[in-house]
Every structure is written in structure tokens, then in C-alpha cells.
mmCIF file of C-alpha atoms in Angstrom:
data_model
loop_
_atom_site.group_PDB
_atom_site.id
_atom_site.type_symbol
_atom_site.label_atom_id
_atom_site.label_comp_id
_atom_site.label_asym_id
_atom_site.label_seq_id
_atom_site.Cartn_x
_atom_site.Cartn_y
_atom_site.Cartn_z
ATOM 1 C CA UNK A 7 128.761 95.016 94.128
ATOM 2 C CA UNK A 8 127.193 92.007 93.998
ATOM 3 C CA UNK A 9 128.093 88.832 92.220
ATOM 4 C CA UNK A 10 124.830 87.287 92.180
ATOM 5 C CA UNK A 11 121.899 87.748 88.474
ATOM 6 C CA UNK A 12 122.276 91.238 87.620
ATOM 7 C CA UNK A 13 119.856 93.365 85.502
ATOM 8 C CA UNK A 14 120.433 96.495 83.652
ATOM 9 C CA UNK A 15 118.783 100.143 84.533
ATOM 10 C CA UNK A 16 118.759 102.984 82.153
ATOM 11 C CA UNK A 17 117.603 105.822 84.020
ATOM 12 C CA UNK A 18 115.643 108.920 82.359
ATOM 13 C CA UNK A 19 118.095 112.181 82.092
ATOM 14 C CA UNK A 20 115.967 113.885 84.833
ATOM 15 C CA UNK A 21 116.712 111.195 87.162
ATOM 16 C CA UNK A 22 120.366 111.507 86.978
ATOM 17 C CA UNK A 23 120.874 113.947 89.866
ATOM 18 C CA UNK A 24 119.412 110.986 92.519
ATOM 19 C CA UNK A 25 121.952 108.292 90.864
ATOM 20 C CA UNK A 26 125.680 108.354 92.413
ATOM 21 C CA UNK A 27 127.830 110.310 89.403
ATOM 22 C CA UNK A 28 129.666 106.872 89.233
ATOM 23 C CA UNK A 29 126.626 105.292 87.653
ATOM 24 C CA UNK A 30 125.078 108.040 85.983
ATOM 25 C CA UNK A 31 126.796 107.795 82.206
ATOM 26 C CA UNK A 32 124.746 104.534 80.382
ATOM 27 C CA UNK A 33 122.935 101.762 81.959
ATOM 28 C CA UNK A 34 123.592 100.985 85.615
ATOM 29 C CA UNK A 35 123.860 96.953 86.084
ATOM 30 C CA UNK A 36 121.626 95.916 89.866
ATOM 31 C CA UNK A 37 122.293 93.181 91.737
ATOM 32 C CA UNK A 38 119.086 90.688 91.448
ATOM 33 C CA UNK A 39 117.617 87.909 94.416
ATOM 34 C CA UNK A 40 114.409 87.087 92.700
ATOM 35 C CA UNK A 41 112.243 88.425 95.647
ATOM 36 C CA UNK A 42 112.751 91.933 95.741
ATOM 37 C CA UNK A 43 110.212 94.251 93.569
ATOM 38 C CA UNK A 44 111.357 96.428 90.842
ATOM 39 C CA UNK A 45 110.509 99.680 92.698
ATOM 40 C CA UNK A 46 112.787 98.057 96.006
ATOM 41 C CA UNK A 47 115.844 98.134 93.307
ATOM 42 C CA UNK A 48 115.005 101.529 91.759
ATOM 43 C CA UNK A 49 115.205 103.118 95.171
ATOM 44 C CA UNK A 50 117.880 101.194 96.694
ATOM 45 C CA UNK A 51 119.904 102.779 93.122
ATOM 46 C CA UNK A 52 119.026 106.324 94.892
ATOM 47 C CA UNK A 53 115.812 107.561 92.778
ATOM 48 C CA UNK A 54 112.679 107.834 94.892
ATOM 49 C CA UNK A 55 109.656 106.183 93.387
ATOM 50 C CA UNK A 56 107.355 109.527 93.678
ATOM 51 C CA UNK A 57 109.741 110.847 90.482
ATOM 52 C CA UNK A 58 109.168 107.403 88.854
ATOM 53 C CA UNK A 59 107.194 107.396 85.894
ATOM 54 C CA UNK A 60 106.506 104.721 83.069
ATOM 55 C CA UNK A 61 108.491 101.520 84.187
ATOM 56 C CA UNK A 62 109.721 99.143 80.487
ATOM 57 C CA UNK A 63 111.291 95.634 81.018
ATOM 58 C CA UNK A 64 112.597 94.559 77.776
ATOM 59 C CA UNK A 65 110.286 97.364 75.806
ATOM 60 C CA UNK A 66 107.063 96.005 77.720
ATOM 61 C CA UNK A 67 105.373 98.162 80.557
ATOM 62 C CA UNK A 68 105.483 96.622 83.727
ATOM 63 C CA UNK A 69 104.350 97.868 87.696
ATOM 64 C CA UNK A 70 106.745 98.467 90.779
ATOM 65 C CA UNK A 71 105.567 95.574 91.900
ATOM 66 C CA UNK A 72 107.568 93.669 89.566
ATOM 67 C CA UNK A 73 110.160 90.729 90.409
ATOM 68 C CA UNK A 74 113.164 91.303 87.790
ATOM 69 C CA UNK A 75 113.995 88.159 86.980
ATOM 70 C CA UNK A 76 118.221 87.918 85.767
ATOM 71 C CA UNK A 77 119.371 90.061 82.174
ATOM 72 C CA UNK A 78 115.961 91.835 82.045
ATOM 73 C CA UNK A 79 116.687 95.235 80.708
ATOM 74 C CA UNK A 80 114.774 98.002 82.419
ATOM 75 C CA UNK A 81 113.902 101.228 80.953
ATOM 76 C CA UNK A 82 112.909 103.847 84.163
ATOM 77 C CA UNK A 83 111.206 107.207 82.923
ATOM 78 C CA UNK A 84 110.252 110.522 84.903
ATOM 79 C CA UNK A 85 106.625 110.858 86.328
ATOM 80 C CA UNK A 86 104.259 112.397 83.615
ATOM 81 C CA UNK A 87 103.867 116.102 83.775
ATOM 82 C CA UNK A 88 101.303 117.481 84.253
ATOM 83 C CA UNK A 89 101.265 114.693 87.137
ATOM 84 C CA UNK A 90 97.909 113.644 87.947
ATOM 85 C CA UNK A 91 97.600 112.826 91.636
ATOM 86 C CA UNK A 92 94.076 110.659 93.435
ATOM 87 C CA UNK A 93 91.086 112.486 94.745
ATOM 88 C CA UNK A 94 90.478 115.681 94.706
ATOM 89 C CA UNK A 95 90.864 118.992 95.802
ATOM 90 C CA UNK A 96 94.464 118.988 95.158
ATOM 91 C CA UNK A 97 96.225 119.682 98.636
ATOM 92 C CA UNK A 98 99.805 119.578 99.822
ATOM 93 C CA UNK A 99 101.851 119.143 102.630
ATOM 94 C CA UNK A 100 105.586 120.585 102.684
ATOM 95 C CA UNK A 101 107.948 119.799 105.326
ATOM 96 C CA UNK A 102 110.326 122.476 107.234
ATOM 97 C CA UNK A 103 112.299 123.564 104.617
ATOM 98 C CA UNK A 104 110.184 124.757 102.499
ATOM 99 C CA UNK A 105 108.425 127.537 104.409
ATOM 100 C CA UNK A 106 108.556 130.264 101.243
ATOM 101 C CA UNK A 107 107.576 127.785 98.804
ATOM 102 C CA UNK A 108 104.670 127.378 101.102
ATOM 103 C CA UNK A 109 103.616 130.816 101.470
ATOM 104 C CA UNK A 110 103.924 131.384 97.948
ATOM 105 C CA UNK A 111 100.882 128.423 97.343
ATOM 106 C CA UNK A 112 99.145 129.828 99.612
ATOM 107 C CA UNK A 113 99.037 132.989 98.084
ATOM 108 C CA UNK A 114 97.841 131.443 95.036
ATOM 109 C CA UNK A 115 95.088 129.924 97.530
ATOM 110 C CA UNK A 116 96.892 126.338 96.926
ATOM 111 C CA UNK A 117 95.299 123.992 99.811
ATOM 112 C CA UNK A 118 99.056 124.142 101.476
ATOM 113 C CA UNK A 119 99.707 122.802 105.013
ATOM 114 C CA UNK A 120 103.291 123.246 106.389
ATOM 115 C CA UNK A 121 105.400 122.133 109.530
ATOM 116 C CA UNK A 122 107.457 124.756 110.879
ATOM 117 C CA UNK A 123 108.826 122.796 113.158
ATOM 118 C CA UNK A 124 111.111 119.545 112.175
ATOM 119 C CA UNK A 125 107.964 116.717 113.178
ATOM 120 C CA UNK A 126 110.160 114.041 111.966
ATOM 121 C CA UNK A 127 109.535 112.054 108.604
ATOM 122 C CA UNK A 128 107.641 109.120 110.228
ATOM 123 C CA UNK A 129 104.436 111.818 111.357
ATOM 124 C CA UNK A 130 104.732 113.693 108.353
ATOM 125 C CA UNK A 131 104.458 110.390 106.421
ATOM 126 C CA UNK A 132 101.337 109.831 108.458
ATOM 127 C CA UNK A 133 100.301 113.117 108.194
ATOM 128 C CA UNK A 134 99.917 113.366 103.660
ATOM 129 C CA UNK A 135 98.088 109.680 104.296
ATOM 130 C CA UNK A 136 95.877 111.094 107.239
ATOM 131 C CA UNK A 137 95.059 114.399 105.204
ATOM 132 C CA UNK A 138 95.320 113.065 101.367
ATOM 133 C CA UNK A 139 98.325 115.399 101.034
ATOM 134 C CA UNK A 140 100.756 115.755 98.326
ATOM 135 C CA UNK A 141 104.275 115.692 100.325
ATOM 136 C CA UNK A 142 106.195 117.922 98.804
ATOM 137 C CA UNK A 143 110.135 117.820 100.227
ATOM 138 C CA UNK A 144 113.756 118.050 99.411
ATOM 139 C CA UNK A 145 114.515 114.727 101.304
ATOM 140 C CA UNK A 146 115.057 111.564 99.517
ATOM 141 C CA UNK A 147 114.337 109.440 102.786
ATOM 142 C CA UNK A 148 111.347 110.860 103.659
ATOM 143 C CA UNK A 149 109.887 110.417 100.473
ATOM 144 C CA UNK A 150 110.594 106.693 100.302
ATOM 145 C CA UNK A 151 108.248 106.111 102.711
ATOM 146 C CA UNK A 152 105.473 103.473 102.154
ATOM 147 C CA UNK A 153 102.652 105.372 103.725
ATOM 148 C CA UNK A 154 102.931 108.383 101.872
ATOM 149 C CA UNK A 155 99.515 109.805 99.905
ATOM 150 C CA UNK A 156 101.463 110.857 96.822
ATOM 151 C CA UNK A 157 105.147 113.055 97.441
ATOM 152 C CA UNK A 158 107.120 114.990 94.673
ATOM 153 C CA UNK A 159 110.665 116.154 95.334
ATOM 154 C CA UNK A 160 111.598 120.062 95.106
ATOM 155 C CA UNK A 161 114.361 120.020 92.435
ATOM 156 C CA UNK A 162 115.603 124.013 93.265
ATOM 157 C CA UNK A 163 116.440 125.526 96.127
ATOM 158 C CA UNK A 164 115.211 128.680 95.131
ATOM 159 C CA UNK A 165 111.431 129.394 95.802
ATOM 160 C CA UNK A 166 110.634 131.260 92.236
ATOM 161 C CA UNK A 167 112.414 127.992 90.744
ATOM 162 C CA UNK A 168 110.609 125.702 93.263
ATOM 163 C CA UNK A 169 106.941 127.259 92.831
ATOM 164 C CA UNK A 170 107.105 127.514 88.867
ATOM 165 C CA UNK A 171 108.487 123.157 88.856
ATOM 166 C CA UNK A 172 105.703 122.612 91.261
ATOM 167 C CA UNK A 173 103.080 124.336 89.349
ATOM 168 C CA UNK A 174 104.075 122.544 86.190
ATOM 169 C CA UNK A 175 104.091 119.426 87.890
ATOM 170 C CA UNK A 176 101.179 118.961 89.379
ATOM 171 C CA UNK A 177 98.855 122.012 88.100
ATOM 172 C CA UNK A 178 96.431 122.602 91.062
ATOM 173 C CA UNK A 179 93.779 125.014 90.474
ATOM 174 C CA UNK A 180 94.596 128.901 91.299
ATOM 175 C CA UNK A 181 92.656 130.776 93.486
ATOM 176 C CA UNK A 182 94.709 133.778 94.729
ATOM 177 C CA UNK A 183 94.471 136.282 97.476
ATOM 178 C CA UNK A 184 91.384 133.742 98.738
ATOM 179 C CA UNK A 185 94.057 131.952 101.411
ATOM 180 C CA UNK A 186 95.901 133.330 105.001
ATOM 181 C CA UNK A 187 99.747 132.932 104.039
ATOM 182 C CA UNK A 188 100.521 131.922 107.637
ATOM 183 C CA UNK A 189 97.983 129.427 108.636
ATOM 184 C CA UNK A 190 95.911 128.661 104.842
ATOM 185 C CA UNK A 191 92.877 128.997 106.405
ATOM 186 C CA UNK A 192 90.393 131.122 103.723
ATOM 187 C CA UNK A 193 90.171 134.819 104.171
ATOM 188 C CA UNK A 194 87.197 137.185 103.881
ATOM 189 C CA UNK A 195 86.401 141.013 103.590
ATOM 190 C CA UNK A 196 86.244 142.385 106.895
ATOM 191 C CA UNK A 197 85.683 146.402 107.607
ATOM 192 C CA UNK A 198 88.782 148.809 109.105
ATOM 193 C CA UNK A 199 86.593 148.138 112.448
ATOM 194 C CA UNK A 200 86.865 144.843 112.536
ATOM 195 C CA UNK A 201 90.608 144.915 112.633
ATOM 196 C CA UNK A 202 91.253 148.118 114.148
ATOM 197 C CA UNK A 203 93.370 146.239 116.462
ATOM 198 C CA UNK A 204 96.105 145.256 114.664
ATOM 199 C CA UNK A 205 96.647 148.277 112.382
ATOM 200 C CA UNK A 206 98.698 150.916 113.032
ATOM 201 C CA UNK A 207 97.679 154.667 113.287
ATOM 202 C CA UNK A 208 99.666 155.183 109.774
ATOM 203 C CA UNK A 209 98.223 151.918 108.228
ATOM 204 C CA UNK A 210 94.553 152.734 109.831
ATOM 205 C CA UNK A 211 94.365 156.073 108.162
ATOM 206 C CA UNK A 212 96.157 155.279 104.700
ATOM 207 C CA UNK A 213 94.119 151.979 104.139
ATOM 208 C CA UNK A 214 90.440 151.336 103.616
ATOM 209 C CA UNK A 215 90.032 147.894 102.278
ATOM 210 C CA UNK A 216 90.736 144.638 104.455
ATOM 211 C CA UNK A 217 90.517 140.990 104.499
ATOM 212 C CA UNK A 218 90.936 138.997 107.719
ATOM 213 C CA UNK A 219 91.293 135.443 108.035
ATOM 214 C CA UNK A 220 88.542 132.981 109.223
ATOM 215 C CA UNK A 221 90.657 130.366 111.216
ATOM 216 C CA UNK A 222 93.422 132.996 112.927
ATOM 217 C CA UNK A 223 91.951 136.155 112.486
ATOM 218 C CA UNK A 224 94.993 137.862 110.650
ATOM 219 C CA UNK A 225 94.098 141.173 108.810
ATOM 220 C CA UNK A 226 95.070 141.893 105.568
ATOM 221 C CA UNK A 227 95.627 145.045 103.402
ATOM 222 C CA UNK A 228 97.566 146.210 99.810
ATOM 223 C CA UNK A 229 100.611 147.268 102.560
ATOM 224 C CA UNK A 230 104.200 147.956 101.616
ATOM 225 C CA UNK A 231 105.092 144.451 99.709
ATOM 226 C CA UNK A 232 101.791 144.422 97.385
ATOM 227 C CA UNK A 233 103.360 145.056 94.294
ATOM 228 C CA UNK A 234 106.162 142.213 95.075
ATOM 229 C CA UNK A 235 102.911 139.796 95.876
ATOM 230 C CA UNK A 236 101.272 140.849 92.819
ATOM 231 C CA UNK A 237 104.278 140.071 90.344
ATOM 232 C CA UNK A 238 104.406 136.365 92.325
ATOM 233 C CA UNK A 239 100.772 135.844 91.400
ATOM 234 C CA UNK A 240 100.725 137.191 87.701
ATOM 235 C CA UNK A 241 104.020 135.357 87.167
ATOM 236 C CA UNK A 242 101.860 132.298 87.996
ATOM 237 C CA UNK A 243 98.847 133.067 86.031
ATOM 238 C CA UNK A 244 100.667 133.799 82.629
ATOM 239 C CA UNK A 245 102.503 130.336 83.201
ATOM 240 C CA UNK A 246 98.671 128.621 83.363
ATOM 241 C CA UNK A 247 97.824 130.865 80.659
ATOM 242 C CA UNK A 248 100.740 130.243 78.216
ATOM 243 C CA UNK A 249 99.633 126.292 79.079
ATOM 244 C CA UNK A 250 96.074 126.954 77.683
#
């Protein structure tokens, strides 16, 4: 610790889990220099600034941009919910970990791109600010970075846990069965013909009705797991109902 001007940081409940247990019961006193912002000492304390709401300095609102000056008192809350993120369509980008989470969105027809392979957080950084994309991860690093779009970190490690937080969070719009679960590209009724070739001889003479998708060419039928899929999505639509 240092011995230099100090400030004092309550942190919201919510925030808790990101602050070291040691500091976690009251206010948590920060080492000052007079140069670095507000936001630089939140995140060196642990709490990313994506899960940073309203920011108070002796009761008065002030931006992350702001130079604590010695015994200011700062008051950090949780982001808003719901969370309302630039631009629009809503669209998000989830890194390696999270490749249920992102099927799941996708299956709502949430815009959802996904890495299944580890990229590295510098070009998935690049990537939300390329593609305007909500990063969505379970790493604290990676969603300190500057040139992030917008990020939110995935509180549960469970998917139904993870997909109801994130749907409460940032409430995109709800399209389901419109997306392809393994690329997201958007799907469309195609005949038995049309995918003929990847059905087989049980599946072509028990199903008539098929979507395909446009980008990969996937086919798509009520198969085995429907009624699983179907819980997922209704699940999701009486949360945005019960919301209404």
C-alpha cells in the first residue's frame, strides 16, 4: 500500500466478487498521484469498467475521466440494467468459453459471433471495435481493454444462468428459430430436396418441413432435441414478457 493522498471507494454489492475479499467489507482506501483517471483506479482495485455504472465523488456525478484529487470520497455503482449499449442492431461477440451461451443467442436469432478458437484478447478487442460488437466474456483482462465497442462480463458459469443475466442486461430484440446456431448466418425454408443430402433415410422419410441456412448451407428440422430447444426459447420469451 501506498503512503502517498489516498481516497476512499465504496463499491456497489454487485461489484464485490471483482474486489480482493480483503477489501470487500466497507470502503476500500486507493492510493492517489493526481494524474491517473478515476476509471485507471477503479480497475487497478479489480472491477472492470464495462460493469461500472453511475460514478459519485463526494455525492456529485462525475466521468471516468476524472482526476481524484486527495480525501475525495467515491461512490462506484453497477451499470444500469436494462444496459443501453451505441448503435444499433444490437450484436455480440463472445470469446471461447462461451460456446453454449452462444448457441443459445443464436437460437433466439441474437446477432451472435463467436471464436472457437482462443484468437487472443488483443484481436478480439479489435474485433467488437471492427464489428460494433458487444464483448461478452468471463475474463477480467480482456475486458479492460481500451479498444473495446462496449463488453459485459458473464457472472455464471452455467449457460441457463448466463443467457437469462445477459438477456436482462442488455435486452436485444428476439427473433427465434430465424438464425444458424453454428455459424448465425439467417436461415430460410428450403424443400426435403434441397437438403436431401444431409438427411438420413430415417430423418428423410419422418420429416417434411426444413430450413437451411443462407451463409453455410446447414439443414434444419423439429429432430430429436426440439422440445429441449423449444423450452430454451419460451423460457426466454416469458422473461421479455413478464418485463412488459
Amino acid at each position: 500500500m501506498s503512503n502517498g493522498p489516498e481516497i476512499h471507494v465504496e463499491f456497489a454489492p454487485e461489484l464485490h466478487l471483482f474486489v480482493p475479499q480483503a477489501r470487500r467489507a466497507g470502503t476500500v482506501r486507493a492510493a492517489t498521484d493526481g494524474v491517473s483517471t478515476l476509471g485507471h483506479v477503479i480497475e487497478s482495485l479489480g472491477v472492470p469498467l464495462t460493469e461500472v455504472g453511475t460514478l459519485l465523488v463526494d455525492g456529485r456525478e462525475v466521468p471516468a475521466s476524472h482526476v481524484p484529487a486527495a480525501g475525495e470520497s467515491v461512490t462506484v455503482r453497477a451499470v444500469t440494467r436494462p444496459q443501453r449499449v451505441p448503435g444499433a442492431p444490437l450484436r455480440f461477440l463472445l470469446d471461447v468459453h462461451l460456446g453454449t451461451l452462444a448457441r443459445r443467442l443464436r437460437l433466439l436469432g441474437v446477432d451472435t459471433s463467436y471464436e472457437s478458437t482462443d484468437i487472443g484478447d488483443p484481436a478480439l478487442a479489435a474485433r467488437s471495435a471492427a464489428e460494433k460488437r458487444v464483448m461478452l466474456s468471463r475474463d477480467r483482462g480482456l475486458l479492460r481493454r481500451r479498444e473495446l465497442w462496449a463488453g459485459g462480463f458473464v457472472y455464471s458459469t452455467r449457460p441457463e444462468e448466463q443467457l437469462r443475466d445477459v438477456l436482462d442486461r442488455f435486452q436485444p430484440e428476439l427473433r427465434p428459430w430465424t438464425r444458424c446456431t453454428a455459424c448465425n448466418g439467417l436461415l430460410r425454408q428450403a424443400t426435403k430436396e434441397e437438403v436431401a443430402d444431409q438427411l438420413e433415410q430415417g430423418t428423410h422419410r419422418t420429416y417434411d418441413v426444413f430450413a437451411q441456412c443462407r451463409a453455410c448451407g446447414r439443414a434444419y428440422w423439429k429432430g430429436a432435441h426440439h422440445e429441449q430447444l423449444v423450452a430454451i426459447v419460451e423460457r426466454a420469451l416469458a422473461g421479455y414478457a413478464q418485463r412488459g
